[in-house]
Structures are given as structure tokens and as C-alpha cells.
Short mmCIF file of C-alpha atoms and ligand atoms in Angstrom, two decimals:
data_model
loop_
_atom_site.label_atom_id
_atom_site.label_comp_id
_atom_site.label_asym_id
_atom_site.label_seq_id
_atom_site.Cartn_x
_atom_site.Cartn_y
_atom_site.Cartn_z
CA MET A 747 124.15 115.11 102.44
CA ALA A 748 124.38 111.61 100.16
CA ASP A 749 120.88 110.10 99.29
CA LYS A 750 120.86 107.36 101.62
CA ILE A 751 119.44 104.13 99.55
CA ILE A 752 118.88 100.31 99.55
CA ILE A 753 119.58 98.47 96.88
CA ASP A 754 117.66 94.83 96.87
CA THR A 755 119.05 93.02 93.75
CA ASP A 756 119.33 89.62 91.56
CA PRO A 757 122.75 90.00 90.01
CA GLY A 758 122.95 89.30 87.44
CA GLN A 759 125.40 91.35 85.13
CA ASP A 760 123.30 94.17 84.54
CA ASP A 761 122.55 94.50 88.10
CA ALA A 762 126.39 94.60 88.70
CA PHE A 763 126.74 97.37 86.78
CA ALA A 764 123.88 99.31 89.08
CA ILE A 765 125.77 98.13 92.15
CA LEU A 766 129.02 99.54 90.98
CA LEU A 767 127.47 102.85 89.35
CA ALA A 768 125.93 103.36 92.75
CA LEU A 769 129.10 102.49 94.88
CA ALA A 770 130.92 105.06 92.75
CA SER A 771 128.75 107.71 93.38
CA PRO A 772 129.33 110.06 96.38
CA GLU A 773 126.03 111.57 95.89
CA LEU A 774 124.71 108.53 97.10
CA ASP A 775 124.75 106.71 100.48
CA VAL A 776 124.38 102.69 100.09
CA LEU A 777 122.97 101.36 103.63
CA GLY A 778 123.05 98.06 102.47
CA ILE A 779 122.35 95.92 99.53
CA THR A 780 120.00 92.77 99.75
CA ALA A 781 119.61 90.05 97.75
CA VAL A 782 116.76 88.06 96.79
CA ALA A 783 116.23 84.76 94.39
CA GLY A 784 115.24 85.88 90.56
CA ASN A 785 118.04 85.76 87.75
CA VAL A 786 119.57 83.02 89.96
CA PRO A 787 118.96 80.97 92.98
CA LEU A 788 119.52 83.09 96.20
CA ALA A 789 122.99 81.01 97.23
CA LEU A 790 124.16 82.85 94.09
CA THR A 791 122.85 85.94 94.33
CA GLN A 792 123.89 87.08 97.56
CA LYS A 793 127.65 85.77 96.51
CA ASN A 794 127.68 87.66 93.18
CA ALA A 795 126.57 91.06 95.22
CA ARG A 796 129.81 90.41 97.70
CA GLN A 797 131.56 89.74 94.47
CA ILE A 798 130.50 93.03 93.22
CA CYS A 799 131.62 95.39 96.08
CA GLU A 800 134.71 93.46 96.51
CA LEU A 801 135.46 94.33 92.54
CA ALA A 802 134.19 97.85 93.90
CA GLY A 803 136.46 98.03 96.51
CA ARG A 804 133.95 98.06 98.80
CA SER A 805 134.12 95.42 101.49
CA ASP A 806 132.45 97.52 103.90
CA ILE A 807 128.90 97.51 102.76
CA PRO A 808 126.84 95.34 104.64
CA VAL A 809 125.25 92.62 102.17
CA TYR A 810 122.20 90.49 103.51
CA ALA A 811 120.27 87.54 102.07
CA GLY A 812 116.70 87.67 102.09
CA SER A 813 113.64 85.47 99.86
CA ALA A 814 114.83 82.36 98.26
CA GLN A 815 111.53 81.84 96.62
CA PRO A 816 108.86 84.18 95.58
CA MET A 817 105.69 85.40 97.98
CA ALA A 818 103.23 82.88 96.38
CA ILE A 819 104.40 80.77 93.34
CA GLN A 820 107.63 78.51 92.28
CA LEU A 821 110.54 80.57 91.77
CA VAL A 822 111.54 81.21 87.95
CA THR A 823 115.05 81.79 87.10
CA ALA A 824 117.13 83.26 84.24
CA GLU A 825 120.33 81.40 83.71
CA HIS A 826 119.46 81.18 80.49
CA VAL A 827 120.09 85.04 79.97
CA HIS A 828 122.79 85.07 82.70
CA GLY A 829 124.86 82.06 82.54
CA ALA A 830 124.71 79.20 85.09
CA THR A 831 126.43 81.85 87.67
CA GLY A 832 124.23 85.05 86.76
CA LEU A 833 127.98 86.62 86.60
CA ASP A 834 128.85 84.66 83.60
CA GLY A 835 131.64 86.56 81.06
CA ALA A 836 133.99 86.78 84.14
CA ASP A 837 135.40 84.89 86.81
CA LEU A 838 135.81 86.55 89.80
CA PRO A 839 137.47 84.87 93.29
CA ASP A 840 135.42 83.70 95.62
CA PRO A 841 134.40 86.90 97.97
CA ILE A 842 136.14 87.41 101.25
CA MET A 843 133.62 89.69 102.75
CA PRO A 844 131.03 88.13 105.00
CA LEU A 845 127.72 87.84 104.83
CA GLN A 846 125.44 89.42 107.07
CA ASP A 847 123.65 87.55 109.87
CA GLN A 848 120.27 89.19 109.69
CA HIS A 849 118.04 88.35 106.91
CA ALA A 850 117.52 90.86 104.53
CA VAL A 851 113.60 91.62 104.95
CA GLU A 852 114.49 92.67 108.51
CA PHE A 853 117.35 94.68 107.73
CA ILE A 854 114.93 96.88 105.53
CA ILE A 855 112.02 97.00 108.13
CA GLU A 856 114.82 97.89 110.70
CA THR A 857 116.47 100.28 108.90
CA LEU A 858 113.36 102.19 108.03
CA LEU A 859 112.36 102.54 111.27
CA ARG A 860 115.73 103.60 112.51
CA GLU A 861 116.36 106.39 109.75
CA GLU A 862 114.37 109.26 110.29
CA ALA A 863 110.91 109.47 107.82
CA GLY A 864 111.22 110.35 104.52
CA THR A 865 115.19 109.74 104.21
CA VAL A 866 115.46 106.17 102.67
CA THR A 867 114.75 105.29 98.92
CA LEU A 868 114.45 101.73 98.17
CA CYS A 869 116.03 100.41 94.59
CA PRO A 870 114.51 97.25 93.55
CA LEU A 871 116.62 95.72 90.38
CA GLY A 872 115.14 92.25 90.91
CA PRO A 873 111.86 90.53 91.77
CA LEU A 874 109.87 92.47 94.43
CA THR A 875 109.87 89.66 97.34
CA ASN A 876 111.87 91.19 99.84
CA ILE A 877 110.17 94.34 100.07
CA GLY A 878 106.50 92.78 99.23
CA LYS A 879 107.47 90.72 102.49
CA ALA A 880 108.85 93.82 104.45
CA LEU A 881 105.80 95.98 103.68
CA THR A 882 103.37 92.94 104.86
CA LYS A 883 105.07 92.31 107.98
CA ALA A 884 105.31 95.87 108.77
CA PRO A 885 102.92 98.03 106.79
CA GLU A 886 104.32 101.07 109.23
CA ILE A 887 107.19 101.42 107.04
CA ALA A 888 105.10 102.27 104.38
CA ALA A 889 104.88 105.76 105.19
CA ARG A 890 108.48 106.24 106.25
CA ILE A 891 109.94 105.19 102.84
CA LYS A 892 110.74 108.41 100.42
CA GLN A 893 110.66 106.69 97.16
CA ILE A 894 110.79 103.03 95.46
CA VAL A 895 112.78 103.35 92.52
CA LEU A 896 112.34 99.93 90.64
CA MET A 897 113.26 97.84 87.52
CA GLY A 898 110.43 96.10 86.07
CA GLY A 899 107.17 95.93 84.16
CA GLY A 900 106.60 97.37 80.67
CA LEU A 901 103.38 98.36 78.17
CA PHE A 902 104.64 99.69 75.01
CA GLU A 903 107.77 97.02 74.62
CA GLY A 904 105.27 93.84 75.92
CA GLY A 905 107.14 91.42 78.27
CA ASN A 906 110.54 89.67 77.93
CA ILE A 907 110.11 86.70 80.03
CA THR A 908 106.24 86.10 78.39
CA PRO A 909 104.80 88.04 75.48
CA ALA A 910 102.60 90.04 78.60
CA ALA A 911 105.28 90.35 81.23
CA GLU A 912 109.11 91.12 82.26
CA PHE A 913 110.91 88.80 84.30
CA ASN A 914 110.90 90.99 87.50
CA ILE A 915 107.44 91.62 88.03
CA PHE A 916 106.44 87.63 86.13
CA VAL A 917 108.85 85.86 89.11
CA ASP A 918 106.71 87.62 92.06
CA PRO A 919 103.60 89.37 90.77
CA GLN A 920 101.94 88.99 94.67
CA ALA A 921 105.04 90.93 95.99
CA ALA A 922 104.19 93.72 92.99
CA THR A 923 100.63 93.71 93.74
CA VAL A 924 101.89 94.66 97.51
CA VAL A 925 104.42 97.42 96.28
CA PHE A 926 102.22 98.89 94.03
CA ALA A 927 99.24 99.02 96.22
CA SER A 928 101.59 100.59 99.25
CA GLY A 929 100.86 104.29 98.50
CA VAL A 930 104.81 104.80 98.40
CA PRO A 931 105.72 107.45 95.78
CA ILE A 932 107.21 104.97 92.79
CA VAL A 933 109.58 105.20 89.96
CA MET A 934 108.90 102.30 87.54
CA MET A 935 111.94 102.01 85.31
CA PRO A 936 110.23 99.37 82.67
CA LEU A 937 111.15 97.88 79.63
CA ASP A 938 110.25 100.82 77.62
CA VAL A 939 113.03 102.51 78.98
CA THR A 940 115.61 100.02 79.11
CA HIS A 941 115.37 98.83 76.01
CA LYS A 942 116.58 102.39 74.33
CA VAL A 943 120.01 102.00 77.06
CA ARG A 944 122.21 99.50 74.45
CA THR A 945 125.39 98.13 75.08
CA THR A 946 126.41 99.10 71.61
CA ARG A 947 130.03 97.84 70.58
CA THR A 948 131.44 101.53 70.76
CA ARG A 949 130.13 101.67 74.69
CA VAL A 950 131.32 98.54 75.38
CA GLU A 951 134.77 98.65 74.09
CA ARG A 952 135.10 102.74 75.96
CA ILE A 953 134.28 100.35 79.55
CA ARG A 954 136.98 97.94 78.56
CA ALA A 955 139.08 100.38 77.52
CA LEU A 956 139.11 101.75 81.16
CA GLY A 957 142.07 99.13 81.70
CA GLY A 958 142.85 96.61 83.79
CA ASP A 959 141.29 94.17 85.37
CA PHE A 960 138.27 96.15 86.03
CA GLY A 961 138.00 96.43 82.49
CA THR A 962 138.15 93.46 81.80
CA VAL A 963 135.62 91.99 83.87
CA ALA A 964 132.92 94.94 83.16
CA ALA A 965 133.44 94.36 79.57
CA GLY A 966 133.42 90.60 79.92
CA TRP A 967 130.15 90.92 81.55
CA LEU A 968 128.41 93.14 79.12
CA ASP A 969 129.60 90.62 76.09
CA TYR A 970 127.95 87.53 77.85
CA PHE A 971 125.32 89.63 78.58
CA GLU A 972 124.26 91.08 76.04
CA ARG A 973 124.15 88.07 73.11
CA PHE A 974 121.12 86.79 74.27
CA ASP A 975 119.11 90.37 73.48
CA GLU A 976 121.35 91.01 70.52
CA GLN A 977 120.01 87.37 68.94
CA LYS A 978 116.64 88.06 70.23
CA TYR A 979 116.19 91.48 69.04
CA GLY A 980 118.37 91.73 66.05
CA THR A 981 120.05 94.93 67.80
CA ASP A 982 123.95 95.78 67.60
CA GLY A 983 123.79 95.53 71.78
CA GLY A 984 121.51 94.68 74.22
CA PRO A 985 119.27 96.26 76.99
CA LEU A 986 121.18 97.65 80.17
CA HIS A 987 118.12 97.41 82.61
CA ASP A 988 119.17 97.93 86.18
CA PRO A 989 121.61 100.80 86.12
CA ASN A 990 118.61 103.21 85.43
CA VAL A 991 117.52 103.04 88.59
CA ILE A 992 120.68 104.39 89.63
CA ALA A 993 121.15 106.85 86.77
CA TYR A 994 117.87 108.22 87.75
CA LEU A 995 119.03 108.97 91.49
CA LEU A 996 121.64 110.80 89.97
CA ARG A 997 120.46 112.47 86.89
CA PRO A 998 116.93 112.44 86.90
CA GLU A 999 116.53 115.13 84.30
CA ILE A 1000 117.91 112.67 81.84
CA TYR A 1001 114.68 110.95 82.03
CA GLY A 1002 110.87 111.65 81.12
CA GLY A 1003 107.54 110.01 81.78
CA ARG A 1004 104.00 110.06 83.13
CA HIS A 1005 102.21 109.34 86.30
CA CYS A 1006 100.06 106.59 85.72
CA ASN A 1007 98.00 103.94 87.21
CA VAL A 1008 99.55 100.23 87.28
CA GLU A 1009 98.00 96.93 88.61
CA ILE A 1010 99.37 93.88 88.53
CA GLU A 1011 97.71 90.57 86.98
CA THR A 1012 98.28 87.82 89.13
CA GLU A 1013 95.60 85.28 88.15
CA SER A 1014 95.77 84.63 84.29
CA GLU A 1015 98.18 81.72 83.05
CA LEU A 1016 98.25 83.97 80.07
CA THR A 1017 99.47 87.30 80.82
CA LYS A 1018 99.97 86.98 84.70
CA GLY A 1019 103.10 89.40 85.99
CA MET A 1020 101.90 91.83 83.39
CA THR A 1021 101.79 95.75 84.38
CA VAL A 1022 98.95 97.24 83.44
CA VAL A 1023 99.04 100.34 82.68
CA ASP A 1024 96.89 103.21 82.11
CA TRP A 1025 98.96 105.29 80.00
CA TRP A 1026 95.87 107.22 78.38
CA GLY A 1027 94.23 107.60 81.98
CA VAL A 1028 90.72 105.42 80.84
CA SER A 1029 90.33 103.54 83.79
CA GLY A 1030 89.54 106.13 86.31
CA ARG A 1031 92.36 104.78 88.84
CA ALA A 1032 94.71 106.73 90.61
CA ALA A 1033 97.93 107.25 89.82
CA ASN A 1034 100.45 105.54 91.88
CA ALA A 1035 103.81 105.02 89.72
CA LEU A 1036 105.81 107.44 87.87
CA PHE A 1037 106.28 105.37 84.39
CA ILE A 1038 109.49 106.31 82.55
CA ARG A 1039 109.79 105.93 78.72
CA ASP A 1040 112.12 108.17 77.40
CA VAL A 1041 116.02 108.86 78.42
CA ASP A 1042 118.96 110.38 76.98
CA ASP A 1043 121.24 107.15 76.25
CA GLU A 1044 124.10 109.38 75.61
CA ALA A 1045 124.09 111.09 78.55
CA PHE A 1046 123.24 107.88 80.74
CA PHE A 1047 126.55 105.94 78.65
CA ALA A 1048 128.11 109.23 79.67
CA LEU A 1049 127.62 109.08 83.50
CA LEU A 1050 128.34 105.31 83.83
CA THR A 1051 131.46 105.09 81.68
CA GLU A 1052 132.81 108.20 83.78
CA ARG A 1053 131.82 106.56 87.09
CA LEU A 1054 133.11 103.12 86.19
CA GLY A 1055 136.38 105.01 85.45
CA VAL A 1056 136.54 106.39 89.21
CA LEU A 1057 136.07 102.68 90.13
CA ALA A 1058 138.94 101.57 87.62
CA ALA A 1059 141.60 104.34 88.68
CA GLN A 1060 141.16 103.66 92.43
CA ARG A 1061 142.14 99.85 92.51
CA PRO A 1062 142.60 96.84 89.92
CA ALA A 1063 140.46 94.32 90.44
CA PRO A 1064 141.66 91.07 92.26
CA GLN A 1065 143.43 88.54 90.29
CA LEU A 1066 140.72 86.93 87.82
CA ARG A 1067 140.64 83.61 86.22
CA ARG A 1068 138.49 84.88 82.91
CA LEU A 1069 136.31 82.05 81.72
CA GLY A 1070 137.97 79.49 78.45
CA ALA A 1071 141.17 81.89 79.25
O1 RIB B 2069 113.68 91.99 82.50
C1 RIB B 2069 115.16 92.53 82.96
C2 RIB B 2069 115.25 92.06 84.86
O2 RIB B 2069 115.12 90.91 85.40
C3 RIB B 2069 116.58 93.03 85.00
O3 RIB B 2069 116.65 93.43 86.50
C4 RIB B 2069 117.31 91.57 85.08
O4 RIB B 2069 118.41 91.52 85.92
C5 RIB B 2069 116.12 90.85 85.47
O5 RIB B 2069 116.47 90.89 86.80
CA1 CA B 2070 118.26 92.46 88.18
#
């Protein structure tokens, strides 16, 4: 029986690889994809999510638009990382598959109330606005969620949008507060683990070699996405954040971490969006998340490349107009 998941996302090249990995994996039953404003505004994230589904040959996947603004503060986006479209590096045709009429938050609530309790996993890959709103509007869903496996936060790695805060949490710290206080089992993929999963040149070329337009698009995204972090960190390749959420569901044994208490700073101008992670257990506060710190990065890329190969073999991507080609 495939694991039922909802992917909440702000594509984002790294989100794209998480979605592709999920759609290539028969172990997972993607009930729907919900878009949220984050890397780029909602109008683009909902379009990008549909383009990614079509690239995977899965225009059957329902895509929903969610929140255009965080719960309490103004939206901050990351075009400087992802480009103006959010998927710079390849130029896919506009999506043909329709956007669902239902609001993403309503879809999340309705699905959790309909499906058997404890059988649906939420996989947030962006700011937690849609999840925070769903839990606020319908608190009864908390007991019905199997687990939340999210990309966000950091401790020993510090922040990536401020010295203290990781982008997804920084964009909507109020929503993150709701999620981490919900009592739902949480697995957190912070910068501490995603920074150990880098798109080295060898790894990118293996993906390009998958061939066809699919290999061109996937490698083009990585070529574009990694440039920002390579310059920032001086590394060969950049961290591939979001696919770790999906890889954890498929191969949890390649990850390691510790159950910790995690609180969110929402007030300080200097540190808002910081995940205050009690790794050493000094606060006396109850653990509310499994904080993942270690990963077998070779196993991760072997899994990702193998599953992308399944998609590449199934169907060429639509005719492409590569940027600058
Ligand atoms: O900080 C990295 C996270 O922010 C990733 O999910 C990336 O896609 C952006 O949303
Ligand atoms: Ca993301």
C-alpha cells in the first residue's frame, strides 16, 4: 500500500526535484500538490508546480493554489536564488493542465477529514503558511495527520536568508509556530542536513546524461540553482534542500537525527524566523520534532538519479525553448 502524501511547495528548482522524485516513486501516492508563495509569488509557484507535473508526464496530479501572503507579515521572495520565474535554467512551455478551483487550504482540510486518520503525510517544502492556516481553521485535523516531514530551519549551520534564519521559516514564522506547537509528529530537514547534499559537477553530469529533453531540463535547473550557493559557500555544487523530504520517506535509513524541542523566534528583528533547537536538552521543554542532521549523500544521489532515470525513460519532456539557446 503506497504512502499517501500531500506536497506543499514553492517551486523553486529544488522543490522541482522533490516533486519529480515523488512522482517517480511507486511507494508514494501523491494525493495533491498545494502551492504557496515563497521563492516566487503564488501566481508563479502554482504555474511552476503544474509545469513540473507535466515534465514528469503526470498531468493527472491535482494542483491547488494556496496562500499568496504569510499569515501575519509581508511576503519575502528569493528570485536572487531561483531566478525571476522560480525555475530559471530551462524554459518549459506554459502548462496545459488546469489549476484546481478549490483553495489549497480547503483541499488539505477536506483530504485529512476524508482519508483514514493517521494515513496521510504532509510534505511542506516552502513557507508553512498553508499548513499553519489549515491547522488554525480546523484544529481537529492535527490528530489525523500521520506526520509532517518538512524542509526548514537550522541550528549548527545558522541561517541562509539571515545569519539566524532559514528561508522557509523566516518567510512565515507565525505559521511555523502553529505547526511546531500542533503536536503532530514532525521530521525536520534543516540546513544542517541539506548542506551535506551537494550537487557536485559529477552528480549534475550524471543527471544530464539521463538524456533527452528531460536530462537537459533537470541539469539546466541544477546549473542555474547551484551558482548562488557555490559563490556564497565556495563549494563544488550547492545544497539540494527539498528532495531530502521525499528521500526520507523512501529511504529513512540513510538519515540520522535526534528528537529535540524546537521553538520559533517571531519577535526579534535580529533573529525572527530562527529555529531555537534544544539539541543538548537543556531547556526541559518536550521534544516536538525529529531534527535530522546526518545523511548518506551518495545514497541520496543514487536514489534521486535512479528515479529521475525512470521519468527520463518514460517520456521526453515537451519541446523546450532553453534560455539563451
Ligand atoms: O532554505 C531553503 C528552502 O527555501 C528550500 O525549500 C528552497 O526551495 C526555499 O523554499
Ligand atoms: Ca522550497
